Coordinates of C-alpha atoms in Angstrom, one line a residue:
M18 CA -113.8 45.5 182.8
Q19 CA -110.5 45.3 180.0
S20 CA -110.3 41.6 178.6
L21 CA -107.0 41.3 180.2
D22 CA -109.3 41.7 183.8
L23 CA -110.4 38.1 182.2
K24 CA -107.4 36.6 183.3
D25 CA -108.3 36.8 186.5
L26 CA -111.6 35.4 186.1
K27 CA -111.9 32.1 187.4
I28 CA -115.1 31.3 184.8
A29 CA -118.2 27.8 186.0
I30 CA -120.1 26.6 183.3
V31 CA -122.5 24.4 184.1
G32 CA -124.3 21.4 181.6
A33 CA -120.8 21.4 178.5
G34 CA -123.4 21.1 175.3
Y35 CA -123.8 23.1 172.4
G36 CA -124.0 26.6 174.6
G37 CA -121.4 25.9 177.4
A38 CA -119.3 24.5 175.4
A39 CA -119.2 27.1 173.2
A40 CA -118.6 29.7 176.4
A41 CA -115.3 27.9 177.6
K42 CA -114.0 27.9 174.0
A43 CA -114.6 32.1 174.1
L44 CA -113.5 32.9 177.1
S45 CA -111.3 30.9 177.2
L46 CA -109.5 32.4 174.9
L47 CA -109.7 35.6 176.7
G48 CA -107.6 34.0 179.7
A49 CA -110.1 33.1 181.8
D50 CA -109.9 30.7 184.2
V51 CA -112.8 27.9 183.2
T52 CA -113.6 24.7 183.7
V53 CA -117.1 22.4 182.8
Y54 CA -119.7 20.5 184.9
E55 CA -120.7 17.4 183.1
Q56 CA -123.4 15.2 185.1
A57 CA -123.1 12.7 182.4
G58 CA -120.7 10.6 183.1
R59 CA -119.6 9.6 179.5
I60 CA -121.2 12.4 176.2
R61 CA -122.9 10.6 174.5
E62 CA -125.2 13.7 172.3
V63 CA -128.6 11.5 170.8
G64 CA -131.1 12.9 168.6
A65 CA -129.9 13.5 164.9
G66 CA -129.1 16.6 162.3
I67 CA -129.6 19.6 162.7
G68 CA -128.2 23.0 160.6
L69 CA -125.9 25.5 160.8
R70 CA -125.7 28.5 159.6
P71 CA -123.5 31.3 158.6
A72 CA -123.6 33.8 162.3
T73 CA -122.3 30.5 163.2
M74 CA -120.2 28.6 161.1
N75 CA -118.1 32.5 161.2
R76 CA -118.1 32.2 165.1
F77 CA -115.7 28.7 164.6
R78 CA -113.8 30.8 162.5
Q79 CA -113.4 33.3 164.9
W80 CA -112.9 31.2 167.3
G81 CA -110.3 29.0 165.6
I82 CA -112.7 25.7 165.1
H83 CA -113.5 26.4 162.3
D84 CA -111.9 23.6 160.2
A85 CA -112.7 21.2 163.2
I86 CA -117.1 21.9 162.2
A87 CA -116.3 21.8 158.0
Q88 CA -115.1 18.6 158.1
V89 CA -117.7 16.7 160.0
S90 CA -120.7 18.5 157.7
S91 CA -121.2 19.2 154.4
P92 CA -122.3 22.8 153.0
S93 CA -125.7 22.8 152.1
A94 CA -127.5 25.6 149.3
Y95 CA -131.0 25.0 149.6
F96 CA -134.0 23.9 151.8
E97 CA -137.0 23.0 149.4
I98 CA -140.6 22.5 151.8
L99 CA -142.7 20.1 149.8
T100 CA -146.5 18.5 150.4
P101 CA -146.7 15.4 151.8
T102 CA -146.5 13.8 148.0
G103 CA -144.1 15.6 147.0
A104 CA -145.7 18.7 145.5
P105 CA -143.6 21.7 145.7
I106 CA -144.5 24.3 147.3
L107 CA -141.4 26.4 147.8
K108 CA -138.1 26.4 148.0
E109 CA -135.2 29.2 149.3
S110 CA -131.8 29.0 149.3
W111 CA -130.2 29.4 152.7
P112 CA -128.4 32.1 154.3
A113 CA -124.6 32.2 153.3
D114 CA -122.4 35.2 153.7
G115 CA -120.1 34.8 150.1
E116 CA -118.7 31.0 149.4
Q117 CA -116.9 31.4 152.6
T118 CA -119.2 30.9 155.3
R119 CA -121.9 28.3 153.9
T120 CA -125.0 26.7 155.7
H121 CA -123.4 23.4 156.9
L122 CA -125.7 20.0 157.8
I123 CA -124.4 18.1 160.9
H124 CA -124.6 15.5 163.6
R125 CA -125.4 16.4 167.4
G126 CA -122.4 14.0 168.2
D127 CA -120.3 14.6 165.0
F128 CA -120.9 18.5 166.3
I129 CA -120.8 18.5 170.1
E130 CA -117.4 15.7 169.9
A131 CA -115.8 18.7 167.8
L132 CA -116.1 21.6 170.0
L133 CA -115.5 19.1 173.2
G134 CA -112.3 18.1 171.5
A135 CA -111.5 21.6 170.6
L136 CA -111.5 22.6 174.5
P137 CA -107.9 21.6 176.6
E138 CA -107.5 18.3 178.6
G139 CA -109.3 18.4 181.9
M140 CA -111.3 21.1 181.1
V141 CA -115.0 19.0 181.8
R142 CA -115.2 17.3 184.2
L143 CA -117.6 14.8 184.2
G144 CA -120.0 13.2 186.5
H145 CA -121.6 16.9 188.6
R146 CA -125.1 17.2 188.6
L147 CA -125.6 20.3 190.1
E148 CA -128.0 20.2 193.1
G149 CA -128.1 24.0 193.9
V150 CA -126.3 27.1 193.2
E151 CA -126.6 30.5 195.2
D152 CA -125.4 33.9 194.1
K153 CA -123.4 35.4 196.2
G154 CA -123.0 39.2 194.7
D155 CA -119.5 39.2 194.7
G156 CA -119.7 35.0 193.8
A157 CA -121.5 31.8 193.0
V158 CA -121.5 28.3 194.7
L159 CA -122.5 25.1 194.0
T160 CA -123.5 22.8 194.9
F161 CA -123.6 18.7 194.0
A162 CA -125.1 15.6 194.4
D163 CA -122.1 14.2 195.3
G164 CA -121.8 16.8 198.0
T165 CA -119.1 19.0 196.7
T166 CA -119.1 22.2 195.9
A167 CA -117.6 25.2 194.1
E168 CA -116.9 28.2 193.5
A169 CA -116.0 31.0 190.6
D170 CA -116.5 34.2 189.8
L171 CA -119.4 33.6 187.4
V172 CA -121.2 30.8 187.0
I173 CA -123.1 30.5 183.1
G174 CA -126.2 28.2 183.5
A175 CA -126.5 26.6 180.1
D176 CA -127.7 22.4 181.7
G177 CA -131.1 22.6 179.4
I178 CA -134.1 23.4 179.2
K179 CA -135.3 21.7 183.1
S180 CA -131.9 23.9 184.1
V181 CA -131.6 23.9 187.4
V182 CA -129.7 26.7 187.9
R183 CA -133.1 28.5 186.0
Q184 CA -135.2 27.2 188.8
Q185 CA -133.6 27.9 191.4
L186 CA -132.5 31.7 191.0
F187 CA -134.4 33.1 187.6
S188 CA -137.9 31.0 186.9
D189 CA -139.3 28.5 188.6
Q190 CA -141.8 28.3 186.0
A191 CA -142.4 24.6 184.0
P192 CA -142.0 23.7 180.5
V193 CA -144.7 24.0 178.2
F194 CA -145.6 20.6 176.1
S195 CA -145.9 22.2 172.7
G196 CA -149.2 19.2 171.8
E197 CA -146.2 17.1 169.6
H198 CA -144.1 14.0 169.0
A199 CA -140.9 14.1 167.6
Y200 CA -139.5 11.0 166.6
R201 CA -135.6 10.7 164.9
A202 CA -133.7 8.7 163.6
V203 CA -130.3 8.5 161.3
I204 CA -130.1 6.6 159.1
S205 CA -127.9 5.1 156.1
V206 CA -128.7 6.5 152.6
A207 CA -129.0 3.7 151.1
D208 CA -131.7 2.7 153.0
A209 CA -133.7 6.3 152.3
H210 CA -134.7 4.4 149.3
G211 CA -133.5 7.4 145.5
M212 CA -135.1 10.4 148.3
V213 CA -131.4 11.7 149.4
T214 CA -129.8 12.0 147.0
D215 CA -127.7 16.7 147.0
D216 CA -127.0 17.8 150.3
N217 CA -130.2 19.8 150.9
L218 CA -133.4 19.4 153.8
R219 CA -136.8 18.6 152.1
M220 CA -139.7 19.5 154.4
Y221 CA -143.2 17.2 153.7
I222 CA -146.2 18.7 155.2
G223 CA -149.3 17.8 155.9
R224 CA -152.1 18.1 158.2
G225 CA -150.7 17.5 161.9
T226 CA -147.4 16.2 160.8
K227 CA -144.0 17.1 159.6
V228 CA -141.5 14.7 158.0
Y229 CA -137.7 15.7 157.3
L230 CA -134.6 14.9 155.7
L231 CA -132.2 16.6 156.1
P232 CA -128.3 14.8 154.2
L233 CA -125.4 13.9 156.1
R234 CA -123.6 12.7 153.3
H235 CA -120.2 13.1 154.2
R236 CA -121.3 9.9 156.6
D237 CA -123.2 8.4 153.8
Q238 CA -126.3 8.8 155.6
V239 CA -129.2 11.0 156.4
S240 CA -131.3 12.4 159.1
F241 CA -134.4 11.5 159.2
D242 CA -137.9 13.3 161.8
I243 CA -141.1 12.7 162.0
T244 CA -142.8 15.6 164.2
A245 CA -146.9 14.7 164.7
L246 CA -149.7 16.4 166.9
H247 CA -149.3 14.1 169.9
P248 CA -151.3 14.0 173.2
D249 CA -149.5 12.4 175.5
G250 CA -146.8 15.5 176.7
T251 CA -144.3 12.8 178.8
W252 CA -141.0 13.4 178.3
T253 CA -139.7 9.9 177.4
P254 CA -143.7 8.5 175.0
Q255 CA -143.8 5.5 174.5
V256 CA -144.2 4.8 171.1
T257 CA -145.1 1.9 168.7
K258 CA -144.3 1.9 164.4
E259 CA -147.5 1.4 164.6
D260 CA -148.3 4.8 165.5
M261 CA -145.5 5.9 164.0
L262 CA -147.0 4.7 160.2
R263 CA -150.3 5.9 161.4
T264 CA -148.5 9.9 161.4
V265 CA -147.1 9.1 157.6
E266 CA -150.3 8.0 156.0
G267 CA -151.2 9.3 152.8
F268 CA -147.0 10.5 152.2
D269 CA -145.6 9.5 149.8
E270 CA -144.7 5.9 150.1
R271 CA -141.2 6.0 150.4
L272 CA -141.2 7.9 153.4
V273 CA -143.5 5.8 154.5
D274 CA -141.8 3.0 153.6
I275 CA -138.4 3.8 155.9
T276 CA -141.0 5.0 158.4
R277 CA -142.2 1.1 158.4
G278 CA -138.2 -0.3 158.5
L279 CA -136.7 2.1 160.8
D280 CA -135.4 0.1 164.0
M281 CA -137.8 0.8 167.0
G282 CA -134.1 0.3 169.1
T283 CA -132.5 3.8 167.0
V284 CA -135.3 5.4 167.4
N285 CA -135.4 9.0 169.3
I286 CA -139.4 9.4 170.5
R287 CA -139.8 12.4 172.5
A288 CA -142.4 14.7 173.9
V289 CA -141.6 18.3 172.3
Y290 CA -141.7 21.4 174.8
D291 CA -140.0 24.5 175.9
I292 CA -140.3 27.2 178.6
D293 CA -142.0 30.6 178.4
P294 CA -139.4 33.7 178.3
I295 CA -138.3 34.4 181.0
D296 CA -138.0 38.3 182.6
T297 CA -134.2 37.5 183.6
W298 CA -131.1 35.8 182.5
H299 CA -128.2 37.2 185.4
S300 CA -128.0 38.0 188.9
D301 CA -124.5 39.4 190.1
S302 CA -122.3 36.1 189.1
V303 CA -125.0 33.7 187.3
V304 CA -125.9 34.2 183.6
L305 CA -128.5 32.0 181.8
I306 CA -127.7 31.5 178.0
G307 CA -128.8 28.5 175.2
D308 CA -132.0 26.2 176.4
A309 CA -131.5 28.1 179.8
A310 CA -132.8 30.6 179.6
H311 CA -134.6 30.6 175.9
S312 CA -135.8 26.5 174.9
M313 CA -137.1 26.4 171.3
L314 CA -139.6 25.0 169.5
H315 CA -137.2 23.3 166.7
H316 CA -139.4 24.2 164.2
Q317 CA -137.3 27.0 163.1
G318 CA -133.9 25.3 163.7
Q319 CA -132.7 27.5 165.5
G320 CA -131.7 26.0 168.8
A321 CA -128.0 25.3 169.1
N322 CA -127.2 28.1 167.4
S323 CA -129.0 30.8 170.3
A324 CA -127.1 28.9 171.7
I325 CA -123.3 29.6 169.8
E326 CA -124.1 33.5 169.3
D327 CA -125.6 33.2 173.1
A328 CA -121.5 32.6 174.2
G329 CA -120.4 34.9 171.6
A330 CA -122.8 37.5 172.7
L331 CA -121.7 36.9 176.4
A332 CA -117.8 36.8 175.8
D333 CA -117.4 39.4 173.4
A334 CA -120.0 41.6 176.2
L335 CA -117.2 40.5 178.8
S336 CA -114.1 41.8 176.7
R337 CA -116.1 45.5 176.9
A338 CA -117.3 45.6 179.8
G339 CA -115.7 47.8 183.0
H340 CA -117.6 45.6 185.5
L341 CA -118.9 41.7 185.2
K342 CA -122.5 43.0 186.3
E343 CA -121.8 45.2 183.5
G344 CA -121.4 42.9 180.8
L345 CA -123.9 40.2 182.0
A346 CA -127.3 42.9 182.0
E347 CA -125.2 44.2 178.5
Y348 CA -125.3 40.2 177.0
Q349 CA -128.7 40.1 178.1
A350 CA -130.2 42.9 176.3
I351 CA -128.5 42.5 172.7
R352 CA -129.4 39.0 172.6
K353 CA -132.9 38.5 174.4
P354 CA -135.2 40.1 172.2
V355 CA -133.5 37.7 168.5
T356 CA -134.6 34.7 171.6
D357 CA -138.5 36.4 172.5
K358 CA -139.2 37.1 168.8
L359 CA -137.7 33.5 167.6
Q360 CA -139.4 31.1 171.3
A361 CA -142.6 33.1 170.1
V362 CA -142.3 32.2 165.9
S363 CA -141.5 29.0 166.8
R364 CA -144.5 28.8 168.3
Q365 CA -146.6 28.8 164.4
G366 CA -145.8 25.4 164.1
W367 CA -148.1 23.6 161.6
T368 CA -151.1 22.9 163.3
E369 CA -153.8 21.2 161.5
D370 CA -155.5 25.0 162.5
E371 CA -152.6 26.5 160.6
I372 CA -152.6 23.8 157.3
D373 CA -156.3 25.1 156.8
E374 CA -155.9 28.7 156.9
V375 CA -152.7 27.7 154.2
F376 CA -154.8 25.1 152.6
P377 CA -158.5 26.2 153.3
G378 CA -160.8 24.0 152.0
Q379 CA -158.4 20.9 151.0
T380 CA -155.6 19.1 150.9
P381 CA -151.9 20.5 150.1
E382 CA -151.1 17.8 147.4
T383 CA -154.5 19.9 146.0
T384 CA -153.8 23.5 146.1
E385 CA -151.3 25.9 144.6
T386 CA -148.7 27.5 146.0
P387 CA -149.0 29.2 149.5
D388 CA -148.0 31.6 151.4
I389 CA -145.4 30.3 153.7
P390 CA -143.0 32.5 155.8
A391 CA -139.6 30.9 154.9
S392 CA -138.3 30.3 158.3
A393 CA -140.7 27.0 158.2
A394 CA -138.6 25.7 157.0
T395 CA -135.9 25.6 159.2
K396 CA -134.2 23.1 160.9
E397 CA -132.4 22.2 163.8

């Protein structure tokens, strides 16, 4: 399939998150007829800050939206891993593609707003909750909760970790609980007790707890994240301020003070899940991208970046292919080995046992600098 043929391809994308919006942009630039179906009645991205890698930023440059992303993000030079009380463990430069393309830190809401703002008006249709998908071989049919249907030559499932598309066509395995909770909030730099003075990510690690400070200084804020061991796998668990304070006992008092000062009404609380790798991402007329294909834990900070790379790789593969299924197979062959590895590495988070391996028989505050993989510090 040459790129000219894409102008005759009708594509339905399920989900208007990072991967869905990026795929819509990339494929529409190639001339495809794209419609995005999103279950939410309005787009409201909760959460906190993420890091966008150079490969992701280069995709945005290719699609003509780099400047829009750069305007609502901050370039970052390095990240640090520290002990709970702030002693240095590791400091490493972020990946960069020369001076032109740097790693950028961005708020999730600004990110999705910029992505969706780059799409033509009317391409995204809100209030469409998917109930069923059927691959007919030469096309696919979507059925929505309101009884309406949509037909397309290609359906792209970008509907996240609880993907209906994945569960109906590719794998009915349930998401896997990591044994952790994530507590996330965005606070003002003024409320960070002097801990944010530059644009560099810092992660403080203790036994069973990681605390991230990700600056968003372009909006005078900081993303504050506690990831802590917890046995409760409820998707949105009930957690009190006292529960959160217990996770940061022994940490720098300023981190404790930040936690104590949080408005619980603004804290996003969730149990942390991923999925096991699945064997196949596509059928004749349906394909998965992003979390629907390979949801992973956030320890590598690769979820959003992987979704963007999926979108770019899918568009590239379809533009080169002789026919649709050939392009889908090439896309899977390129991306699945990469994301399988990232899923596995992301599961190597800092549990108490793994802390003991790094700091045998001692607390992090009293040990010398261990050999910690740099990938442990990256943050989504």
